[in-house]
PDB file of N, CA and C in Angstrom:
ATOM      1  N   GLU A   1       3.823 -13.138   3.389  1.00  0.00           N
ATOM      2  CA  GLU A   1       2.975 -13.940   4.239  1.00  0.00           C
ATOM      3  C   GLU A   1       3.775 -14.694   5.289  1.00  0.00           C
ATOM      4  N   ASP A   2       4.982 -15.114   4.947  1.00  0.00           N
ATOM      5  CA  ASP A   2       5.758 -15.908   5.887  1.00  0.00           C
ATOM      6  C   ASP A   2       6.570 -15.056   6.841  1.00  0.00           C
ATOM      7  N   GLY A   3       6.435 -13.737   6.758  1.00  0.00           N
ATOM      8  CA  GLY A   3       7.148 -12.841   7.652  1.00  0.00           C
ATOM      9  C   GLY A   3       8.554 -12.512   7.201  1.00  0.00           C
ATOM     10  N   ALA A   4       8.935 -12.957   6.006  1.00  0.00           N
ATOM     11  CA  ALA A   4      10.278 -12.674   5.501  1.00  0.00           C
ATOM     12  C   ALA A   4      10.391 -11.204   5.122  1.00  0.00           C
ATOM     13  N   PHE A   5      11.589 -10.670   5.301  1.00  0.00           N
ATOM     14  CA  PHE A   5      11.838  -9.278   4.959  1.00  0.00           C
ATOM     15  C   PHE A   5      12.371  -9.176   3.540  1.00  0.00           C
ATOM     16  N   LEU A   6      12.103  -8.031   2.907  1.00  0.00           N
ATOM     17  CA  LEU A   6      12.682  -7.756   1.600  1.00  0.00           C
ATOM     18  C   LEU A   6      14.154  -7.408   1.772  1.00  0.00           C
ATOM     19  N   THR A   7      14.939  -7.755   0.778  1.00  0.00           N
ATOM     20  CA  THR A   7      16.335  -7.353   0.799  1.00  0.00           C
ATOM     21  C   THR A   7      16.427  -5.885   0.404  1.00  0.00           C
ATOM     22  N   VAL A   8      17.575  -5.280   0.624  1.00  0.00           N
ATOM     23  CA  VAL A   8      17.783  -3.888   0.223  1.00  0.00           C
ATOM     24  C   VAL A   8      17.576  -3.762  -1.281  1.00  0.00           C
ATOM     25  N   ARG A   9      18.105  -4.692  -2.028  1.00  0.00           N
ATOM     26  CA  ARG A   9      17.974  -4.660  -3.490  1.00  0.00           C
ATOM     27  C   ARG A   9      16.502  -4.761  -3.909  1.00  0.00           C
ATOM     28  N   GLU A  10      15.740  -5.630  -3.257  1.00  0.00           N
ATOM     29  CA  GLU A  10      14.324  -5.767  -3.572  1.00  0.00           C
ATOM     30  C   GLU A  10      13.561  -4.479  -3.254  1.00  0.00           C
ATOM     31  N   CYS A  11      13.920  -3.823  -2.158  1.00  0.00           N
ATOM     32  CA  CYS A  11      13.291  -2.541  -1.808  1.00  0.00           C
ATOM     33  C   CYS A  11      13.606  -1.478  -2.851  1.00  0.00           C
ATOM     34  N   GLU A  12      14.852  -1.443  -3.293  1.00  0.00           N
ATOM     35  CA  GLU A  12      15.241  -0.479  -4.330  1.00  0.00           C
ATOM     36  C   GLU A  12      14.467  -0.725  -5.616  1.00  0.00           C
ATOM     37  N   GLU A  13      14.359  -1.981  -6.029  1.00  0.00           N
ATOM     38  CA  GLU A  13      13.620  -2.330  -7.246  1.00  0.00           C
ATOM     39  C   GLU A  13      12.146  -1.988  -7.105  1.00  0.00           C
ATOM     40  N   LEU A  14      11.588  -2.229  -5.922  1.00  0.00           N
ATOM     41  CA  LEU A  14      10.192  -1.897  -5.655  1.00  0.00           C
ATOM     42  C   LEU A  14       9.955  -0.400  -5.782  1.00  0.00           C
ATOM     43  N   CYS A  15      10.858   0.406  -5.237  1.00  0.00           N
ATOM     44  CA  CYS A  15      10.723   1.867  -5.306  1.00  0.00           C
ATOM     45  C   CYS A  15      10.815   2.369  -6.740  1.00  0.00           C
ATOM     46  N   VAL A  16      11.740   1.822  -7.505  1.00  0.00           N
ATOM     47  CA  VAL A  16      11.883   2.227  -8.910  1.00  0.00           C
ATOM     48  C   VAL A  16      10.623   1.869  -9.690  1.00  0.00           C
ATOM     49  N   CYS A  17      10.134   0.667  -9.488  1.00  0.00           N
ATOM     50  CA  CYS A  17       8.925   0.217 -10.181  1.00  0.00           C
ATOM     51  C   CYS A  17       7.713   1.056  -9.781  1.00  0.00           C
ATOM     52  N   ALA A  18       7.571   1.317  -8.487  1.00  0.00           N
ATOM     53  CA  ALA A  18       6.446   2.129  -8.012  1.00  0.00           C
ATOM     54  C   ALA A  18       6.507   3.543  -8.567  1.00  0.00           C
ATOM     55  N   ARG A  19       7.679   4.120  -8.574  1.00  0.00           N
ATOM     56  CA  ARG A  19       7.831   5.477  -9.102  1.00  0.00           C
ATOM     57  C   ARG A  19       7.456   5.523 -10.584  1.00  0.00           C
ATOM     58  N   ARG A  20       7.919   4.559 -11.332  1.00  0.00           N
ATOM     59  CA  ARG A  20       7.621   4.491 -12.765  1.00  0.00           C
ATOM     60  C   ARG A  20       6.111   4.353 -12.980  1.00  0.00           C
ATOM     61  N   THR A  21       5.484   3.494 -12.210  1.00  0.00           N
ATOM     62  CA  THR A  21       4.049   3.262 -12.340  1.00  0.00           C
ATOM     63  C   THR A  21       3.244   4.491 -11.926  1.00  0.00           C
ATOM     64  N   LEU A  22       3.585   5.092 -10.794  1.00  0.00           N
ATOM     65  CA  LEU A  22       2.829   6.238 -10.305  1.00  0.00           C
ATOM     66  C   LEU A  22       2.945   7.451 -11.217  1.00  0.00           C
ATOM     67  N   ARG A  23       4.075   7.601 -11.868  1.00  0.00           N
ATOM     68  CA  ARG A  23       4.225   8.721 -12.811  1.00  0.00           C
ATOM     69  C   ARG A  23       3.292   8.587 -14.003  1.00  0.00           C
ATOM     70  N   LYS A  24       2.915   7.375 -14.354  1.00  0.00           N
ATOM     71  CA  LYS A  24       2.029   7.137 -15.486  1.00  0.00           C
ATOM     72  C   LYS A  24       0.556   7.279 -15.115  1.00  0.00           C
ATOM     73  N   GLU A  25       0.249   7.188 -13.825  1.00  0.00           N
ATOM     74  CA  GLU A  25      -1.136   7.207 -13.362  1.00  0.00           C
ATOM     75  C   GLU A  25      -1.724   8.614 -13.419  1.00  0.00           C
ATOM     76  N   PRO A  26      -2.997   8.727 -13.792  1.00  0.00           N
ATOM     77  CA  PRO A  26      -3.652  10.035 -13.769  1.00  0.00           C
ATOM     78  C   PRO A  26      -3.971  10.450 -12.331  1.00  0.00           C
ATOM     79  N   ASN A  27      -4.264  11.726 -12.140  1.00  0.00           N
ATOM     80  CA  ASN A  27      -4.616  12.239 -10.816  1.00  0.00           C
ATOM     81  C   ASN A  27      -6.010  11.802 -10.387  1.00  0.00           C
ATOM     82  N   VAL A  28      -6.886  11.570 -11.352  1.00  0.00           N
ATOM     83  CA  VAL A  28      -8.257  11.166 -11.074  1.00  0.00           C
ATOM     84  C   VAL A  28      -8.536   9.877 -11.828  1.00  0.00           C
ATOM     85  N   VAL A  29      -9.098   8.908 -11.125  1.00  0.00           N
ATOM     86  CA  VAL A  29      -9.434   7.638 -11.767  1.00  0.00           C
ATOM     87  C   VAL A  29     -10.877   7.270 -11.455  1.00  0.00           C
ATOM     88  N   LYS A  30     -11.509   6.565 -12.378  1.00  0.00           N
ATOM     89  CA  LYS A  30     -12.852   6.043 -12.153  1.00  0.00           C
ATOM     90  C   LYS A  30     -12.702   4.687 -11.482  1.00  0.00           C
ATOM     91  N   VAL A  31     -13.496   4.483 -10.433  1.00  0.00           N
ATOM     92  CA  VAL A  31     -13.441   3.236  -9.683  1.00  0.00           C
ATOM     93  C   VAL A  31     -14.844   2.657  -9.611  1.00  0.00           C
ATOM     94  N   ARG A  32     -14.961   1.388  -9.960  1.00  0.00           N
ATOM     95  CA  ARG A  32     -16.256   0.725  -9.920  1.00  0.00           C
ATOM     96  C   ARG A  32     -16.612   0.343  -8.485  1.00  0.00           C
ATOM     97  N   ALA A  33     -17.834   0.648  -8.072  1.00  0.00           N
ATOM     98  CA  ALA A  33     -18.312   0.303  -6.729  1.00  0.00           C
ATOM     99  C   ALA A  33     -18.646  -1.188  -6.681  1.00  0.00           C
ATOM    100  N   PRO A  34     -18.616  -1.800  -5.526  1.00  0.00           N
ATOM    101  CA  PRO A  34     -18.262  -1.241  -4.221  1.00  0.00           C
ATOM    102  C   PRO A  34     -16.753  -1.115  -4.061  1.00  0.00           C
ATOM    103  N   VAL A  35     -16.351  -0.162  -3.224  1.00  0.00           N
ATOM    104  CA  VAL A  35     -14.935   0.087  -2.984  1.00  0.00           C
ATOM    105  C   VAL A  35     -14.765   0.551  -1.536  1.00  0.00           C
ATOM    106  N   VAL A  36     -13.658   0.176  -0.941  1.00  0.00           N
ATOM    107  CA  VAL A  36     -13.323   0.618   0.409  1.00  0.00           C
ATOM    108  C   VAL A  36     -12.367   1.799   0.285  1.00  0.00           C
ATOM    109  N   VAL A  37     -12.733   2.929   0.854  1.00  0.00           N
ATOM    110  CA  VAL A  37     -11.900   4.123   0.820  1.00  0.00           C
ATOM    111  C   VAL A  37     -11.093   4.185   2.117  1.00  0.00           C
ATOM    112  N   VAL A  38      -9.783   4.274   1.979  1.00  0.00           N
ATOM    113  CA  VAL A  38      -8.888   4.285   3.136  1.00  0.00           C
ATOM    114  C   VAL A  38      -8.195   5.635   3.204  1.00  0.00           C
ATOM    115  N   GLY A  39      -8.286   6.275   4.343  1.00  0.00           N
ATOM    116  CA  GLY A  39      -7.639   7.566   4.553  1.00  0.00           C
ATOM    117  C   GLY A  39      -6.153   7.414   4.825  1.00  0.00           C
ATOM    118  N   ASP A  40      -5.574   8.377   5.452  1.00  0.00           N
ATOM    119  CA  ASP A  40      -4.133   8.400   5.697  1.00  0.00           C
ATOM    120  C   ASP A  40      -3.712   7.260   6.627  1.00  0.00           C
ATOM    121  N   LEU A  41      -2.729   6.497   6.184  1.00  0.00           N
ATOM    122  CA  LEU A  41      -2.198   5.397   6.999  1.00  0.00           C
ATOM    123  C   LEU A  41      -1.010   5.822   7.842  1.00  0.00           C
ATOM    124  N   HIS A  42      -0.220   6.757   7.338  1.00  0.00           N
ATOM    125  CA  HIS A  42       0.966   7.255   8.038  1.00  0.00           C
ATOM    126  C   HIS A  42       1.897   6.138   8.503  1.00  0.00           C
ATOM    127  N   GLY A  43       1.994   5.087   7.687  1.00  0.00           N
ATOM    128  CA  GLY A  43       2.933   4.016   7.993  1.00  0.00           C
ATOM    129  C   GLY A  43       2.485   3.067   9.080  1.00  0.00           C
ATOM    130  N   GLN A  44       1.212   3.087   9.419  1.00  0.00           N
ATOM    131  CA  GLN A  44       0.704   2.207  10.468  1.00  0.00           C
ATOM    132  C   GLN A  44       0.389   0.830   9.881  1.00  0.00           C
ATOM    133  N   PHE A  45       1.398  -0.019   9.847  1.00  0.00           N
ATOM    134  CA  PHE A  45       1.312  -1.334   9.215  1.00  0.00           C
ATOM    135  C   PHE A  45       0.199  -2.192   9.823  1.00  0.00           C
ATOM    136  N   HIS A  46       0.115  -2.222  11.124  1.00  0.00           N
ATOM    137  CA  HIS A  46      -0.891  -3.068  11.770  1.00  0.00           C
ATOM    138  C   HIS A  46      -2.305  -2.562  11.524  1.00  0.00           C
ATOM    139  N   ASP A  47      -2.466  -1.257  11.362  1.00  0.00           N
ATOM    140  CA  ASP A  47      -3.769  -0.715  10.967  1.00  0.00           C
ATOM    141  C   ASP A  47      -4.139  -1.200   9.571  1.00  0.00           C
ATOM    142  N   LEU A  48      -3.171  -1.224   8.672  1.00  0.00           N
ATOM    143  CA  LEU A  48      -3.414  -1.708   7.312  1.00  0.00           C
ATOM    144  C   LEU A  48      -3.833  -3.173   7.338  1.00  0.00           C
ATOM    145  N   LEU A  49      -3.141  -3.987   8.120  1.00  0.00           N
ATOM    146  CA  LEU A  49      -3.513  -5.399   8.229  1.00  0.00           C
ATOM    147  C   LEU A  49      -4.937  -5.542   8.774  1.00  0.00           C
ATOM    148  N   GLU A  50      -5.302  -4.701   9.717  1.00  0.00           N
ATOM    149  CA  GLU A  50      -6.648  -4.747  10.281  1.00  0.00           C
ATOM    150  C   GLU A  50      -7.696  -4.318   9.252  1.00  0.00           C
ATOM    151  N   ILE A  51      -7.384  -3.339   8.444  1.00  0.00           N
ATOM    152  CA  ILE A  51      -8.293  -2.915   7.371  1.00  0.00           C
ATOM    153  C   ILE A  51      -8.523  -4.076   6.408  1.00  0.00           C
ATOM    154  N   PHE A  52      -7.447  -4.760   6.019  1.00  0.00           N
ATOM    155  CA  PHE A  52      -7.580  -5.916   5.127  1.00  0.00           C
ATOM    156  C   PHE A  52      -8.362  -7.040   5.804  1.00  0.00           C
ATOM    157  N   ARG A  53      -8.155  -7.251   7.100  1.00  0.00           N
ATOM    158  CA  ARG A  53      -8.867  -8.310   7.820  1.00  0.00           C
ATOM    159  C   ARG A  53     -10.364  -8.027   7.868  1.00  0.00           C
ATOM    160  N   ILE A  54     -10.720  -6.772   8.136  1.00  0.00           N
ATOM    161  CA  ILE A  54     -12.125  -6.397   8.270  1.00  0.00           C
ATOM    162  C   ILE A  54     -12.819  -6.312   6.911  1.00  0.00           C
ATOM    163  N   SER A  55     -12.155  -5.703   5.937  1.00  0.00           N
ATOM    164  CA  SER A  55     -12.810  -5.402   4.659  1.00  0.00           C
ATOM    165  C   SER A  55     -12.628  -6.477   3.601  1.00  0.00           C
ATOM    166  N   GLY A  56     -11.602  -7.290   3.741  1.00  0.00           N
ATOM    167  CA  GLY A  56     -11.380  -8.356   2.775  1.00  0.00           C
ATOM    168  C   GLY A  56     -10.055  -8.199   2.061  1.00  0.00           C
ATOM    169  N   PRO A  57      -9.545  -9.307   1.557  1.00  0.00           N
ATOM    170  CA  PRO A  57      -8.240  -9.292   0.903  1.00  0.00           C
ATOM    171  C   PRO A  57      -8.298  -8.728  -0.519  1.00  0.00           C
ATOM    172  N   VAL A  58      -7.165  -8.293  -0.985  1.00  0.00           N
ATOM    173  CA  VAL A  58      -6.999  -7.893  -2.381  1.00  0.00           C
ATOM    174  C   VAL A  58      -6.746  -9.183  -3.154  1.00  0.00           C
ATOM    175  N   PRO A  59      -7.286  -9.419  -4.297  1.00  0.00           N
ATOM    176  CA  PRO A  59      -8.088  -8.547  -5.155  1.00  0.00           C
ATOM    177  C   PRO A  59      -9.599  -8.713  -4.986  1.00  0.00           C
ATOM    178  N   GLU A  60     -10.042  -9.546  -4.044  1.00  0.00           N
ATOM    179  CA  GLU A  60     -11.484  -9.733  -3.865  1.00  0.00           C
ATOM    180  C   GLU A  60     -12.185  -8.441  -3.451  1.00  0.00           C
ATOM    181  N   THR A  61     -11.479  -7.577  -2.758  1.00  0.00           N
ATOM    182  CA  THR A  61     -12.017  -6.287  -2.325  1.00  0.00           C
ATOM    183  C   THR A  61     -11.239  -5.174  -3.014  1.00  0.00           C
ATOM    184  N   ARG A  62     -11.971  -4.183  -3.527  1.00  0.00           N
ATOM    185  CA  ARG A  62     -11.304  -3.041  -4.168  1.00  0.00           C
ATOM    186  C   ARG A  62     -11.071  -1.950  -3.138  1.00  0.00           C
ATOM    187  N   TYR A  63      -9.910  -1.326  -3.216  1.00  0.00           N
ATOM    188  CA  TYR A  63      -9.523  -0.270  -2.278  1.00  0.00           C
ATOM    189  C   TYR A  63      -9.088   0.977  -3.023  1.00  0.00           C
ATOM    190  N   VAL A  64      -9.363   2.131  -2.415  1.00  0.00           N
ATOM    191  CA  VAL A  64      -8.802   3.406  -2.852  1.00  0.00           C
ATOM    192  C   VAL A  64      -8.069   3.980  -1.649  1.00  0.00           C
ATOM    193  N   PHE A  65      -6.763   4.213  -1.807  1.00  0.00           N
ATOM    194  CA  PHE A  65      -5.954   4.804  -0.748  1.00  0.00           C
ATOM    195  C   PHE A  65      -5.760   6.276  -1.073  1.00  0.00           C
ATOM    196  N   LEU A  66      -6.125   7.142  -0.145  1.00  0.00           N
ATOM    197  CA  LEU A  66      -6.137   8.578  -0.406  1.00  0.00           C
ATOM    198  C   LEU A  66      -4.774   9.250  -0.278  1.00  0.00           C
ATOM    199  N   GLY A  67      -3.801   8.557   0.216  1.00  0.00           N
ATOM    200  CA  GLY A  67      -2.477   9.154   0.311  1.00  0.00           C
ATOM    201  C   GLY A  67      -1.901   9.062   1.705  1.00  0.00           C
ATOM    202  N   ASP A  68      -0.771   9.715   1.897  1.00  0.00           N
ATOM    203  CA  ASP A  68      -0.056   9.681   3.177  1.00  0.00           C
ATOM    204  C   ASP A  68       0.056   8.259   3.712  1.00  0.00           C
ATOM    205  N   MET A  69       0.557   7.385   2.856  1.00  0.00           N
ATOM    206  CA  MET A  69       0.699   5.991   3.250  1.00  0.00           C
ATOM    207  C   MET A  69       1.900   5.781   4.163  1.00  0.00           C
ATOM    208  N   VAL A  70       2.882   6.644   4.041  1.00  0.00           N
ATOM    209  CA  VAL A  70       4.093   6.528   4.855  1.00  0.00           C
ATOM    210  C   VAL A  70       4.458   7.902   5.411  1.00  0.00           C
ATOM    211  N   ASN A  71       5.224   7.948   6.444  1.00  0.00           N
ATOM    212  CA  ASN A  71       5.922   9.132   6.946  1.00  0.00           C
ATOM    213  C   ASN A  71       6.037   9.166   8.459  1.00  0.00           C
ATOM    214  N   ARG A  72       5.021   8.858   9.211  1.00  0.00           N
ATOM    215  CA  ARG A  72       5.093   9.005  10.664  1.00  0.00           C
ATOM    216  C   ARG A  72       5.300   7.690  11.393  1.00  0.00           C
ATOM    217  N   GLY A  73       4.791   6.632  10.830  1.00  0.00           N
ATOM    218  CA  GLY A  73       4.819   5.360  11.527  1.00  0.00           C
ATOM    219  C   GLY A  73       6.172   4.678  11.477  1.00  0.00           C
ATOM    220  N   TYR A  74       6.393   3.850  12.462  1.00  0.00           N
ATOM    221  CA  TYR A  74       7.636   3.096  12.564  1.00  0.00           C
ATOM    222  C   TYR A  74       7.785   2.130  11.391  1.00  0.00           C
ATOM    223  N   ASP A  75       6.669   1.653  10.864  1.00  0.00           N
ATOM    224  CA  ASP A  75       6.673   0.634   9.818  1.00  0.00           C
ATOM    225  C   ASP A  75       6.350   1.197   8.441  1.00  0.00           C
ATOM    226  N   SER A  76       6.793   2.404   8.128  1.00  0.00           N
ATOM    227  CA  SER A  76       6.455   3.022   6.849  1.00  0.00           C
ATOM    228  C   SER A  76       6.903   2.188   5.660  1.00  0.00           C
ATOM    229  N   LEU A  77       8.131   1.719   5.676  1.00  0.00           N
ATOM    230  CA  LEU A  77       8.645   0.926   4.555  1.00  0.00           C
ATOM    231  C   LEU A  77       7.882  -0.386   4.433  1.00  0.00           C
ATOM    232  N   ARG A  78       7.606  -0.988   5.555  1.00  0.00           N
ATOM    233  CA  ARG A  78       6.854  -2.234   5.566  1.00  0.00           C
ATOM    234  C   ARG A  78       5.444  -2.019   5.018  1.00  0.00           C
ATOM    235  N   THR A  79       4.816  -0.927   5.393  1.00  0.00           N
ATOM    236  CA  THR A  79       3.486  -0.590   4.898  1.00  0.00           C
ATOM    237  C   THR A  79       3.498  -0.385   3.391  1.00  0.00           C
ATOM    238  N   PHE A  80       4.465   0.403   2.919  1.00  0.00           N
ATOM    239  CA  PHE A  80       4.560   0.684   1.492  1.00  0.00           C
ATOM    240  C   PHE A  80       4.827  -0.582   0.691  1.00  0.00           C
ATOM    241  N   SER A  81       5.708  -1.430   1.184  1.00  0.00           N
ATOM    242  CA  SER A  81       6.053  -2.640   0.440  1.00  0.00           C
ATOM    243  C   SER A  81       4.872  -3.597   0.362  1.00  0.00           C
ATOM    244  N   LEU A  82       4.018  -3.634   1.380  1.00  0.00           N
ATOM    245  CA  LEU A  82       2.829  -4.482   1.316  1.00  0.00           C
ATOM    246  C   LEU A  82       1.840  -3.929   0.302  1.00  0.00           C
ATOM    247  N   LEU A  83       1.680  -2.611   0.292  1.00  0.00           N
ATOM    248  CA  LEU A  83       0.751  -2.015  -0.687  1.00  0.00           C
ATOM    249  C   LEU A  83       1.270  -2.213  -2.091  1.00  0.00           C
TER     250      LEU A  83
END
C-alpha cells in the first residue's frame, strides 16, 4: 500500500510459497457466487488495480483469475506479487 518494493529475498520466498500452494490446488474448484471472473492480465498491473477499484477489494469481493497473470507486461512481477 505504501509503494514499497519487495526485496529479492522476499520475492524468492513468495515464489517458493506460491509454487508450493499451487501444486496442492486442484484444477477445478467450486466457487460460491457472486464472483468476479478476470481473464488474462498479462502483467498489466494498472489494469489489476482498476479491476480491484471497480469490483471491490479482497476479501470483500471474490475473484477467479483464469490465468496468464504474467508474461507480456512490464509489471509482471509486481502484478504477481500483489495477487
